[in-house]
Coordinates of C-alpha atoms and ligand atoms in Angstrom, one line a residue:
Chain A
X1 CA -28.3 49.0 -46.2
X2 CA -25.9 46.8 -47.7
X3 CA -26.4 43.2 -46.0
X4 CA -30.2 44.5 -48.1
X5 CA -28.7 43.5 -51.2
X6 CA -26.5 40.6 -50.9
X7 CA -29.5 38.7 -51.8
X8 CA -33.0 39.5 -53.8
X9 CA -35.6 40.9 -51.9
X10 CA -38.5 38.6 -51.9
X11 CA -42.0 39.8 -51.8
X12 CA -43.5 36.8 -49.8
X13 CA -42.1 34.3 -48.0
X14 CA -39.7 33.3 -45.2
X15 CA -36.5 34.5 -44.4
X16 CA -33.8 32.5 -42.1
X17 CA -31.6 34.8 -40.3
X18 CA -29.0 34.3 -38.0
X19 CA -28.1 30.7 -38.8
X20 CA -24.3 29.4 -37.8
X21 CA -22.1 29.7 -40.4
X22 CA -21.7 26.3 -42.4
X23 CA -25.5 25.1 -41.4
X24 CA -27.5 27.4 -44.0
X25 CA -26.4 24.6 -46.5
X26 CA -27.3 22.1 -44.3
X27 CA -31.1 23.4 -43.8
X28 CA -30.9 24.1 -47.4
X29 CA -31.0 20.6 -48.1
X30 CA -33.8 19.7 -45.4
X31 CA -36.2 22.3 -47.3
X32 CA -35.6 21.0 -50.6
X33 CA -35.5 17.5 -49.6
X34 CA -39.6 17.8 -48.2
X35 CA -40.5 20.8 -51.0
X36 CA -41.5 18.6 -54.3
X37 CA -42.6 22.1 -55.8
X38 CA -39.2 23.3 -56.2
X39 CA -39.8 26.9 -54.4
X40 CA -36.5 30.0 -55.3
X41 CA -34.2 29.5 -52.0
X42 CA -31.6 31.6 -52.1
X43 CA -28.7 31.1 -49.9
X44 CA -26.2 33.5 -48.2
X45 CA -23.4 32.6 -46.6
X46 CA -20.9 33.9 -44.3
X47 CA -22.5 37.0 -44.4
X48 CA -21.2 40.0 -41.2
X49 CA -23.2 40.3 -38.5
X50 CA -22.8 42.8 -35.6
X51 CA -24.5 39.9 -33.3
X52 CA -23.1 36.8 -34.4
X53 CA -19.7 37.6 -36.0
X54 CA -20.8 35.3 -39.5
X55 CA -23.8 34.3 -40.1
X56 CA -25.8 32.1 -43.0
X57 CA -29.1 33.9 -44.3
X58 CA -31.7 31.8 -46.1
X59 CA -34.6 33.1 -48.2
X60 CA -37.3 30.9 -49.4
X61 CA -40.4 32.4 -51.7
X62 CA -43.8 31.7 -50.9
X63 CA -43.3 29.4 -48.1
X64 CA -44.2 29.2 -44.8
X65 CA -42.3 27.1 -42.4
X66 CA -44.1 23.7 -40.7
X67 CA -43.3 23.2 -37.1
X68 CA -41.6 19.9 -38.4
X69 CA -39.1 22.1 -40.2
X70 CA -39.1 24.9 -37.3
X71 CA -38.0 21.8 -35.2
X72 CA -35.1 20.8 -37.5
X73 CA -34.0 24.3 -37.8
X74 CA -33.6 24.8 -34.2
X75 CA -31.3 22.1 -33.9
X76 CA -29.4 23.4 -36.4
X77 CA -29.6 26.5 -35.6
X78 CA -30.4 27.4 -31.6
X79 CA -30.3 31.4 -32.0
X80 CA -32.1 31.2 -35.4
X81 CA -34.5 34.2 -36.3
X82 CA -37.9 33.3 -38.8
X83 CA -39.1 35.9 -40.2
X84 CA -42.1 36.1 -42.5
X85 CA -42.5 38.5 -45.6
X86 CA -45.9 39.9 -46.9
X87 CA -45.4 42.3 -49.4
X88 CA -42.2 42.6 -48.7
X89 CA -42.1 43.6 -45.3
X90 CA -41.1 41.8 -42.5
X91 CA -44.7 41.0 -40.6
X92 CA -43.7 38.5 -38.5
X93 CA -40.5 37.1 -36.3
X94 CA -40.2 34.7 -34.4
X95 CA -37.2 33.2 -32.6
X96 CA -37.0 29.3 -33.4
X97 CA -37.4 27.7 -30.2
X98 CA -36.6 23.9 -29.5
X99 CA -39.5 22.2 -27.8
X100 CA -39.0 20.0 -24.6
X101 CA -39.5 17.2 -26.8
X102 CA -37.9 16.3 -30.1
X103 CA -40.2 13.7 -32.3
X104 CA -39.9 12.4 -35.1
X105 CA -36.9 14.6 -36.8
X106 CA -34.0 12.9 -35.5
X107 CA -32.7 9.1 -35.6
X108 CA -31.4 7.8 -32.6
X109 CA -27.5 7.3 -32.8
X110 CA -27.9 4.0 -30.8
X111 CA -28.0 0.8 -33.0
X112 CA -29.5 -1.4 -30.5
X113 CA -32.2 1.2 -29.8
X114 CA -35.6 -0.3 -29.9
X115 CA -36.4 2.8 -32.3
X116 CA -33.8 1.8 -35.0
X117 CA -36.1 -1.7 -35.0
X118 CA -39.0 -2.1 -37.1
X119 CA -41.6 -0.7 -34.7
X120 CA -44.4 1.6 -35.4
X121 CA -43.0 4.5 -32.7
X122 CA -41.3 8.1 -33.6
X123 CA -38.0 8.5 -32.1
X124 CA -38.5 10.5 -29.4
X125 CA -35.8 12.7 -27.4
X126 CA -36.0 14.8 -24.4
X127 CA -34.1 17.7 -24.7
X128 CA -31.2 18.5 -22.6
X129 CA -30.0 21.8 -23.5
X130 CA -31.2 24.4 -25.9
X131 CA -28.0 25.7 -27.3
X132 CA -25.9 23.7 -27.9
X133 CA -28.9 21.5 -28.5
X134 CA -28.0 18.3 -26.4
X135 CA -30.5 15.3 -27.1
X136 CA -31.4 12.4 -25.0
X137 CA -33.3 9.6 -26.2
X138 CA -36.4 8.9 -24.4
X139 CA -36.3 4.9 -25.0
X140 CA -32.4 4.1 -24.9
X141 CA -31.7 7.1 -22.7
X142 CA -28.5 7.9 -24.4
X143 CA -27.5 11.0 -25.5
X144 CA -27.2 11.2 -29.1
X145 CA -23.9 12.3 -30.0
X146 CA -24.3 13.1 -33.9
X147 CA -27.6 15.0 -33.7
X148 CA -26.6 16.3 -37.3
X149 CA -25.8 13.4 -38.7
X150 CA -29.0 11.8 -37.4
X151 CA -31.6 14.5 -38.9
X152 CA -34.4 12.5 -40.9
Chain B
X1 CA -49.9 6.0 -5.7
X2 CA -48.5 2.5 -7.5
X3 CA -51.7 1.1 -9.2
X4 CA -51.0 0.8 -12.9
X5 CA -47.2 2.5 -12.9
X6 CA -44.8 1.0 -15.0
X7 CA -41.0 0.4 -13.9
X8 CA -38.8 1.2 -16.9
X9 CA -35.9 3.1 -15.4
X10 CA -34.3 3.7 -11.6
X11 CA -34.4 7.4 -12.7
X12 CA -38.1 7.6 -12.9
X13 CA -38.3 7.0 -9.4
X14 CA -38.1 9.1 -6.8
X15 CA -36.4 8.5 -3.1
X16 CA -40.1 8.6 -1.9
X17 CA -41.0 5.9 -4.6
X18 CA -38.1 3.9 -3.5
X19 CA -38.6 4.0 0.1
X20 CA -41.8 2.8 -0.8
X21 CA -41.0 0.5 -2.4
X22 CA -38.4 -1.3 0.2
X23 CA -40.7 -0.8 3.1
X24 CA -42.8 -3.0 1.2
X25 CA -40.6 -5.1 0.5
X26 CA -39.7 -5.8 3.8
X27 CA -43.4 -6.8 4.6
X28 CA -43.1 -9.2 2.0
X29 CA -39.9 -11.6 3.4
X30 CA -41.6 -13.9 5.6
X31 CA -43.9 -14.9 2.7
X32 CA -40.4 -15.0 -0.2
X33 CA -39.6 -17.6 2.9
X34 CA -42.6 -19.6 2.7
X35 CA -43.2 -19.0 6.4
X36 CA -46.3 -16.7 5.8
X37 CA -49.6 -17.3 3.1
X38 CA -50.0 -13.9 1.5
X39 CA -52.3 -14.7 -1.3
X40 CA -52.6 -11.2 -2.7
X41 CA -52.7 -11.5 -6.0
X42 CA -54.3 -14.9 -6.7
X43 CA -56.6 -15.1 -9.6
X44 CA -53.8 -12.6 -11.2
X45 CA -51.5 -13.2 -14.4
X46 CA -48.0 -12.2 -14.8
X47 CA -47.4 -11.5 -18.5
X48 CA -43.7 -12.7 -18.7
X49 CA -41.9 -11.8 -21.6
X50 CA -38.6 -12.7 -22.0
X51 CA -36.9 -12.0 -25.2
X52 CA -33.6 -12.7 -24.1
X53 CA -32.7 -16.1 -22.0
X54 CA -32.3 -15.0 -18.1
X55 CA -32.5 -17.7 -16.0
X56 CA -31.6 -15.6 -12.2
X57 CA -34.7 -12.9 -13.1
X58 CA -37.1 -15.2 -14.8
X59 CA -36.8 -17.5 -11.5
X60 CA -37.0 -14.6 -9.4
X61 CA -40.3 -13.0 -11.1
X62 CA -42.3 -16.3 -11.0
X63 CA -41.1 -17.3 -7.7
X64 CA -42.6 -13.8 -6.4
X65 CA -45.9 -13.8 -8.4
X66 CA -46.4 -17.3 -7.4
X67 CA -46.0 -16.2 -3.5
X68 CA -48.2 -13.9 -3.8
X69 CA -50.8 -17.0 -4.8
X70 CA -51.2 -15.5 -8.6
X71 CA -50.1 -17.0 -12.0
X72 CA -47.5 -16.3 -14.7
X73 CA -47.9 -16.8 -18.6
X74 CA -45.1 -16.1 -21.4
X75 CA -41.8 -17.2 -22.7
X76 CA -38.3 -17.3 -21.9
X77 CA -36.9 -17.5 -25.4
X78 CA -38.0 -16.3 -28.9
X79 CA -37.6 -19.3 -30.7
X80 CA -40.8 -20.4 -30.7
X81 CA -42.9 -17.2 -30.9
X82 CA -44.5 -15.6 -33.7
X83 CA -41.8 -12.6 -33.2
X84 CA -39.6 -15.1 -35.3
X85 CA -42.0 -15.2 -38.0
X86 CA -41.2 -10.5 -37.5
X87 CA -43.7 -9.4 -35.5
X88 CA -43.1 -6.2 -34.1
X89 CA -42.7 -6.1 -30.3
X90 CA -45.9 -3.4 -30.3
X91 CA -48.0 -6.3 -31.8
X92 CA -46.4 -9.1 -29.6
X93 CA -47.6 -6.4 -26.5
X94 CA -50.6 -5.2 -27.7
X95 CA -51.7 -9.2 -27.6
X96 CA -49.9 -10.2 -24.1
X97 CA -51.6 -7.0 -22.0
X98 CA -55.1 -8.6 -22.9
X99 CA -54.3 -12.1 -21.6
X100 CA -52.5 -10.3 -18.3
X101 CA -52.8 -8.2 -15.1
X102 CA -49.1 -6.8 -15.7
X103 CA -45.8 -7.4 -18.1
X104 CA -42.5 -8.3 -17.3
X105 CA -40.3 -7.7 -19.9
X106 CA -36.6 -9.0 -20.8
X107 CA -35.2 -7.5 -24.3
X108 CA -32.4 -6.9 -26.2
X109 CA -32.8 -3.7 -27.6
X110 CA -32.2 -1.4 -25.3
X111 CA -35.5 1.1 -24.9
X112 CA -37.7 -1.9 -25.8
X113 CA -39.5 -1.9 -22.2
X114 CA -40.6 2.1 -22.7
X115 CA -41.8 1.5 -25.8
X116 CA -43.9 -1.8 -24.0
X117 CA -45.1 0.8 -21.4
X118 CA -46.3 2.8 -24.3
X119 CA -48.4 -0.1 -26.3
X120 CA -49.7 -1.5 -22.8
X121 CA -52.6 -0.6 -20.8
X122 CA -51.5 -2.9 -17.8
X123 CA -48.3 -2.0 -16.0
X124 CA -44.8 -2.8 -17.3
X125 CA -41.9 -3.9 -15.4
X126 CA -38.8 -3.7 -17.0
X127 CA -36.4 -7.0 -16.7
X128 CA -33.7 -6.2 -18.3
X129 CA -33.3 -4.0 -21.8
X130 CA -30.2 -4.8 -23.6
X131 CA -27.1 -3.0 -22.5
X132 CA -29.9 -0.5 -21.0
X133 CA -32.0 -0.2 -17.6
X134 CA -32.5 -3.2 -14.9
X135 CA -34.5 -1.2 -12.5
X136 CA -35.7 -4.4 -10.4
X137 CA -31.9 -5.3 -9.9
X138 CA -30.9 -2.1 -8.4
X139 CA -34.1 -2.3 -6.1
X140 CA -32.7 -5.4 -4.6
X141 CA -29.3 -4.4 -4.3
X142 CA -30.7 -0.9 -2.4
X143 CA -32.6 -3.0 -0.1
X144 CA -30.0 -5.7 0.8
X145 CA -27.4 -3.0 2.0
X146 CA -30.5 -1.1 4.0
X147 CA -31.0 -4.6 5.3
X148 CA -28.1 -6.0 5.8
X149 CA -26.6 -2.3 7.1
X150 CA -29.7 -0.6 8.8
X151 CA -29.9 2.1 6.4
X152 CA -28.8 3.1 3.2
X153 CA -27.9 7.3 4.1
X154 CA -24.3 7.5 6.2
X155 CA -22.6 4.2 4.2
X156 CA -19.2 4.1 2.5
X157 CA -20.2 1.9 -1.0
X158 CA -17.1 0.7 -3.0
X159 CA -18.1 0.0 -6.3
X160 CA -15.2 -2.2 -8.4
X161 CA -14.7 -4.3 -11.5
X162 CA -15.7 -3.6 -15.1
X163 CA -17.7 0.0 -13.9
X164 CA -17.4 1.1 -17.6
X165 CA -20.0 -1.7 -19.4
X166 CA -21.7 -2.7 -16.5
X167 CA -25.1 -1.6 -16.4
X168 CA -25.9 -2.8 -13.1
X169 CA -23.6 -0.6 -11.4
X170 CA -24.3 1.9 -13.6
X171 CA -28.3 1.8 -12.1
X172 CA -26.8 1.4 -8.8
X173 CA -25.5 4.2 -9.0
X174 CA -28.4 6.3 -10.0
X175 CA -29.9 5.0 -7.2
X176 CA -27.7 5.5 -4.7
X177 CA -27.5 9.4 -6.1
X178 CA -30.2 9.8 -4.3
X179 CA -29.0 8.9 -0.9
X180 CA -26.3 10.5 1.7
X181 CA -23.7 8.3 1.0
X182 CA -20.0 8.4 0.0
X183 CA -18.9 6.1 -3.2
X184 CA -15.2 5.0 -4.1
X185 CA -14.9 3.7 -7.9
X186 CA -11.9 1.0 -8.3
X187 CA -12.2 -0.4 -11.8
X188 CA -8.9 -1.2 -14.4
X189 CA -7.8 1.4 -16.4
X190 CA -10.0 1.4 -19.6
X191 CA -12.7 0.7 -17.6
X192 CA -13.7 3.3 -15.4
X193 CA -17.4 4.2 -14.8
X194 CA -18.6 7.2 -17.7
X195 CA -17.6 10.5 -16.4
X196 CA -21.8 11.7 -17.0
X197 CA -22.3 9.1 -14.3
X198 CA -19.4 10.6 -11.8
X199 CA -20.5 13.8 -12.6
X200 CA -24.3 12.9 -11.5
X201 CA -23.2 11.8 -8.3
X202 CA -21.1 15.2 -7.5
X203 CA -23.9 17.3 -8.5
X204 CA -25.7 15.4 -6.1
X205 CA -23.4 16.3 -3.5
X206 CA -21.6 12.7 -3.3
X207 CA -18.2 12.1 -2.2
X208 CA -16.9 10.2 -5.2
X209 CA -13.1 9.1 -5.0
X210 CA -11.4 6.9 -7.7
X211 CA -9.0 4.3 -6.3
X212 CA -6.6 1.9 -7.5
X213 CA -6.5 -0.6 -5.2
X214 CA -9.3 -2.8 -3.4
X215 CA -6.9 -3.3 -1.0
X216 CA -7.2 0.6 -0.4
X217 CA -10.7 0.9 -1.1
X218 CA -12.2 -1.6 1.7
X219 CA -10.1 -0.3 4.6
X220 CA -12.8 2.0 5.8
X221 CA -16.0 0.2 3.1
X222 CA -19.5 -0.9 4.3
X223 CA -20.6 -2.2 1.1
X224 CA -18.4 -3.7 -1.4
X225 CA -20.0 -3.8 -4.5
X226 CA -18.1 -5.9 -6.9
X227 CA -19.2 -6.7 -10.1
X228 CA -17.1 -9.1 -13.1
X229 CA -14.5 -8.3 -15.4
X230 CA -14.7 -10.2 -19.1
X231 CA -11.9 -11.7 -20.4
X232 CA -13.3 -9.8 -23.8
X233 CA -13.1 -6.5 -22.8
X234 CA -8.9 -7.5 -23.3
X235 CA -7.0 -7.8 -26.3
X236 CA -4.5 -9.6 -25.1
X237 CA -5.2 -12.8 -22.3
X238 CA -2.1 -12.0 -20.3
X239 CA -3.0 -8.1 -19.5
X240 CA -6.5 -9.6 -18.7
X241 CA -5.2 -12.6 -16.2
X242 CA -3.2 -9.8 -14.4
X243 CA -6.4 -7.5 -14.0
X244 CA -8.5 -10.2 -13.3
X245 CA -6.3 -11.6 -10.4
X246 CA -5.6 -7.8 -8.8
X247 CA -9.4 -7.8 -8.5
X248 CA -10.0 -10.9 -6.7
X249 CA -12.4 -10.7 -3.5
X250 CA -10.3 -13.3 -1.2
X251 CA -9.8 -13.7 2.7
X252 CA -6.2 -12.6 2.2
X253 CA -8.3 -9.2 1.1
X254 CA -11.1 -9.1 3.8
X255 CA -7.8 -8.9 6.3
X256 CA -7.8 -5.4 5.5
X257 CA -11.5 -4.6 5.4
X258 CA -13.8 -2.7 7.7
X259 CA -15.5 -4.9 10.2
X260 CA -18.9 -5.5 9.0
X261 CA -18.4 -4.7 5.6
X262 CA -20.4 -6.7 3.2
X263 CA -20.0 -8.1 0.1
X264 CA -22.3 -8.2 -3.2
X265 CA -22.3 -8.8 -6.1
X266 CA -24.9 -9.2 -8.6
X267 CA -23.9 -12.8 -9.9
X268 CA -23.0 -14.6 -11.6
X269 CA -19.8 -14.7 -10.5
X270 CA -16.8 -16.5 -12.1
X271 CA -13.1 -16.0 -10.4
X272 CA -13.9 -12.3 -8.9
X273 CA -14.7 -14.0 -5.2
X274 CA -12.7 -16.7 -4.2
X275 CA -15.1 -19.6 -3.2
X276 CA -13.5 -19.7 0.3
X277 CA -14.9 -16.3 0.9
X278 CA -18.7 -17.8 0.4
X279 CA -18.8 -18.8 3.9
X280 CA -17.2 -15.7 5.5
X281 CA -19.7 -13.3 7.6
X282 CA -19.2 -10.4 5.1
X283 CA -20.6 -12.3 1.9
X284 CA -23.9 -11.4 1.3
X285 CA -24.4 -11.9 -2.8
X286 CA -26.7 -15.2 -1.9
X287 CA -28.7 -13.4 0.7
X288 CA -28.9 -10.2 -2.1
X289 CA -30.1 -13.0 -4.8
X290 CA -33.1 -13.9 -2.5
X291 CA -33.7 -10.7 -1.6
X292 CA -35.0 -10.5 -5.6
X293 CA -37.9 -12.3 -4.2
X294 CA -39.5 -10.3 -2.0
X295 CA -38.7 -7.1 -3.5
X296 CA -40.7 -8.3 -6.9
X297 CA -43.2 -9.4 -5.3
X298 CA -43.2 -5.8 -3.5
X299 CA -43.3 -4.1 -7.3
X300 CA -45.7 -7.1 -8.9
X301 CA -48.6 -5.9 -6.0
X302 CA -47.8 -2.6 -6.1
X303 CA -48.4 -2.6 -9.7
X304 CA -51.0 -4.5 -9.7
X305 CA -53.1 -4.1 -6.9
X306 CA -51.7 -0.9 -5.0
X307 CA -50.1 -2.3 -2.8
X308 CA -52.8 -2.2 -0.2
X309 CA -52.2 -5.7 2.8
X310 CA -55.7 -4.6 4.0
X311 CA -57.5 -4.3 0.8
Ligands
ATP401 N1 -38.4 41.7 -48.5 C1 -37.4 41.0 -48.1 N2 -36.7 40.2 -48.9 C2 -35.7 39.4 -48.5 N3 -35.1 39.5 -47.3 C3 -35.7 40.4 -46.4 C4 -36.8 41.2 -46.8 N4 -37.1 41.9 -45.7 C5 -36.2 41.6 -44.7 N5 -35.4 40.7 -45.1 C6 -34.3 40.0 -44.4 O1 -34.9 39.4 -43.2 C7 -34.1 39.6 -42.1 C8 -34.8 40.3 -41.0 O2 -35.1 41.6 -41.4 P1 -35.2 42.8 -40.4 O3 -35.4 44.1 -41.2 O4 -36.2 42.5 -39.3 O5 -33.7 42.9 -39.9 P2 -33.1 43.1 -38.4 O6 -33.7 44.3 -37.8 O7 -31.6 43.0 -38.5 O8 -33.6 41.9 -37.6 P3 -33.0 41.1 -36.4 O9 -33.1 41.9 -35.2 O10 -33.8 39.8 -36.4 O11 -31.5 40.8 -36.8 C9 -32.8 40.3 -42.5 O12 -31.8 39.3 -42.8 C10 -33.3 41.0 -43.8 O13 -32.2 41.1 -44.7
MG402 MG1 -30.1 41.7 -38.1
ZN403 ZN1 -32.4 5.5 -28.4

C-alpha cells in the first residue's frame, strides 16, 4: 500500500498513528526531549487517512513508550493509536487512553496555584473530558486553559 | 461519618454532608451564646494557620473552639514564622499536625489547603485559599437563610454586586446547586458571575435569570445576597461611583421588596448597605456573622471528635 512507504519500515519499535495534524511535531519534541540516546524518529505529516481526513504518523526505533509518555500523547492526541513492531509486524495496538487522573505531565495554568510554589507535590488534574481533553486542577480547581502550552 | 474529614471545597460535600452539618449546627447556638457549657472538645488543640491576615474568620474559629472548652495554637501572619526564612507549606504542616487535633488553614495560593489535607494526618479545614474555596463561609451563609427562612428548598436567592471575582458567591452558589431553589444574578456589566457557574446551576435544574436592576430583582426575593463592588475593578472613578450608587441596599430600595426578605451580606461592607438599613427587620449580615460561630464549632467537633453530644 502506498501510506506503506511514505516512511521506512522499522523492524522494532513503536509506531504513532492517527495523531492530529500539527501535533506529530509537537510529541516529536516530548520524545526527544526525555530520550538522551538519540533513537531514529521519523515523522510524517499530513499524511490521508480514510478515518481522520489528515493525520500525523510517528515512528520511533527500538522504543517502547512509558506510561508517562502514553499520558502526554493522549493529551495530544485523544484518538491516538500505539502500535508496537517486532520484527516488523505490528504485535501489539493499543488505543492511548487518558487516565482519570493527570500527574505530573502538565503545569498548572494558574499562577497563584499552590503547585506553581516550591512544594514537594505533582500537579495533579482531574480529567474532565477525554477528547477534547479538558483538565481541571485538583488543588486550584481551575480548568487549565493551555493544556499544550503547559506540557512538562 | 465526619471523624478525621477534611473541608477543602463546598463541592466535596454532599446535600447529605451539608444537612448534617447545619443540623449540628443548630445544636450548637445556645453554647456560640454562652447560654449553655458544652465542653466537647476540651483538652483539644486547634492548629490555626493563617498565612494571610483575616481578622472576621480567625475570631470566628477561636471563638468556636474555645466554646467548645478546647484550645487554639498558630499564627495570624507570616512575619514571624520560619516560612519567611522559605519553608515549604508541606514542612510548616507536617510540624503543626503533630502539636494539633485539627488545622485551620488561611492561604494565599489558591489550592494551598488540599495540598495541607494531603501532608496532614489530622483533619484540615480550609479558611480561606487565595482567590480559591471558603467552604466554612458558604456553610454559614446556607444556614442563616435555613434559619432565618425555615428552609433552604422553595426560596427566591438574589445574588448581586461584583458576581465575577467574588469567591464567596461563587461557593454560594455551588451550594445552593444543590438545593430547589430559584436564583436571579444582578451584577454590572463586566462583572457577571462565569458562565461554568450559570451553566452548573441549569444542569442542576435551577431557575437562573440575570437582571439589571435590584429594584427588579427584590420584588418577589427571600434572600438578597449582596456582596461589594471594588473601586478597582474600574478604570475610570466616575463609571465606578455610578455603579456603585445603582447598587446601593437602602430603605428607599426595601420599599419595593418582598416582605420578609432578608438581607446578607458577607462583610465587610463599605457603601453597598446604607447604615440606615442596619436596623431594619430584613438585615440579617450581623446575625449571618454570628452564625460563623456555631456552625465552626459544628465542623471543629465533627472533625475532630465525630460529632457525637452523647459520646
Ligand atoms: N514495520 C513497520 N514499520 C513502520 N511502520 C509500520 C510497520 N508496520 C506497520 N506500520 C505502521 O503502523 C500503523 C499501524 O499499522 P496497521 O497495519 O495495523 O494499519 P491499520 O490496519 O491501518 O491500523 P489502524 O486500524 O490502527 O489504522 C500504520 O500507520 C502502518 O503504516
Ligand atoms: Mg489505518
Ligand atoms: Zn492549580
Amino acid at each position: 500500500m502506498v501510506k506503506e512507504l511514505r516512511v521506512t519500515p522499522i523492524r522494532n519499535g513503536t509506531v504513532i498513528d492517527h495523531i492530529p495534524p500539527g501535533m506529530g511535531l509537537k510529541i516529536l519534541s516530548i520524545l526527544m526531549h526525555d530520550d538522551p540516546a538519540g533513537r531514529t524518529m521519523t515523522l510524517a505529516m499530513n499524511v490521508s487517512s480514510a478515518r481522520q481526513g489528515k493525520k500525523d504518523v510517528l515512528k520511533v526505533e527500538d522504543l517502547e513508550l512509558t506510561p508517562e509518555q502514553v499520558g502526554k500523547i493522549a493529551l495530544l492526541a485523544p484518538e491516538g493509536t500505539i502500535n508496537i513492531i517486532r520484527d516488523s509486524n505490528v504485535v501489539k495496538k493499543e488505543k492511548v487512553v487518558l487516565p482519570d487522573r493527570v500527574v505530573g505531565i502538565v503545569r498548572c495554568g494558574n499562577p497563584n496555584c499552590i503547585t506553581n510554589q516550591r512544594e514537594p507535590v505533582e500537579p495533579e488534574f482531574v480529567v474532565v473530558s477525554r477528547s477534547p481533553p479538558r483538565l481541571r486542577c485538583l488543588y486550584c480547581e481551575r480548568e487549565l486553559e493551555d493544556i499544550i502550552g503547559n506540557i512538562l | 461519618m465526619f471523624k478525621g474529614r477534611d473541608i477543602i471545597s463546598i463541592k466535596d460535600l454532599s446535600l447529605d454532608d451539608i444537612n448534617v452539618i447545619l443540623d449540628y449546627a443548630r445544636r450548637m447556638v445556645p453554647a456560640a451564646r454562652g447560654e449553655e457549657n458544652l465542653p466537647l472538645l476540651s483538652g483539644r488543640l486547634m492548629g490555626r494557620l493563617f498565612f494571610e491576615p483575616s481578622t472576621r474568620t480567625k475570631l470566628s474559629f477561636d471563638t468556636a473552639m474555645k466554646r467548645l472548652g478546647g484550645g487554639a495554637i498558630g499564627f495570624s501572619d507570616t512575619s514571624s514564622t520560619s516560612v519567611k526564612k522559605g519553608e515549604t507549606l508541606a514542612d510548616t504542616i507536617r510540624m503543626a499536625e503533630a502539636y494539633s487535633d485539627c488545622l485551620v488553614i488561611r492561604h494565599y495560593n489558591e489550592g494551598a489547603a488540599r495540598l495541607a489535607a494531603r501532608f496532614s494526618s489530622k483533619p484540615v479545614i480550609n479558611a480561606g485559599d487565595g482567590a480559591g474555596q471558603h467552604p466554612t463561609q458558604t456553610l454559614l451563609d446556607l444556614f442563616t437563610i435555613r434559619e432565618e427562612k425555615g428552609r433552604i428548598d422553595g426560596n427566591h436567592v438574589v445574588l448581586a454586586g461584583d458576581l465575577k471575582y467574588g469567591r464567596t458567591v461563587h461557593s454560594l452558589a455551588h451550594g445552593l446547586a444543590l438545593y430547589d431553589v430559584e436564583v436571579s444574578l444582578v451584577s454590572p456589566r463586566g462583572l457577571e458571575m462565569p458562565g461554568e457557574i450559570v451553566g452548573t446551576l441549569k444542569e442542576k435544574g435551577i431557575g437562573v435569570r440575570e437582571m439589571n436592576s435590584l429594584e427588579e430583582a427584590v420584588a418577589d426575593a427571600d434572600v438578597l445576597y449582596v456582596t461589594r463592588i471594588q473601586a478597582e475593578r474600574f478604570p475610570d472613578p466616575e463609571e465606578y461611583r455610578k455603579v456603585a450608587g445603582s447598587y446601593r441596599v437602602d430603605l428607599n430600595l426595601l420599599d419595593h421588596a418582598r416582605d420578609g426578605m432578608i438581607i446578607m451580606h458577607p462583610l465587610p461592607r463599605v457603601d453597598e448597605i446604607a447604615p440606615e438599613v442596619d436596623t431594619h427587620p430584613s438585615a440579617k449580615y450581623f446575625v449571618q456573622a454570628f452564625n460563623g460561630v456555631p456552625v465552626r464549632m459544628a465542623l471543629l467537633d465533627l472533625v475532630i471528635r465525630g460529632g457525637d453530644l452523647d459520646g
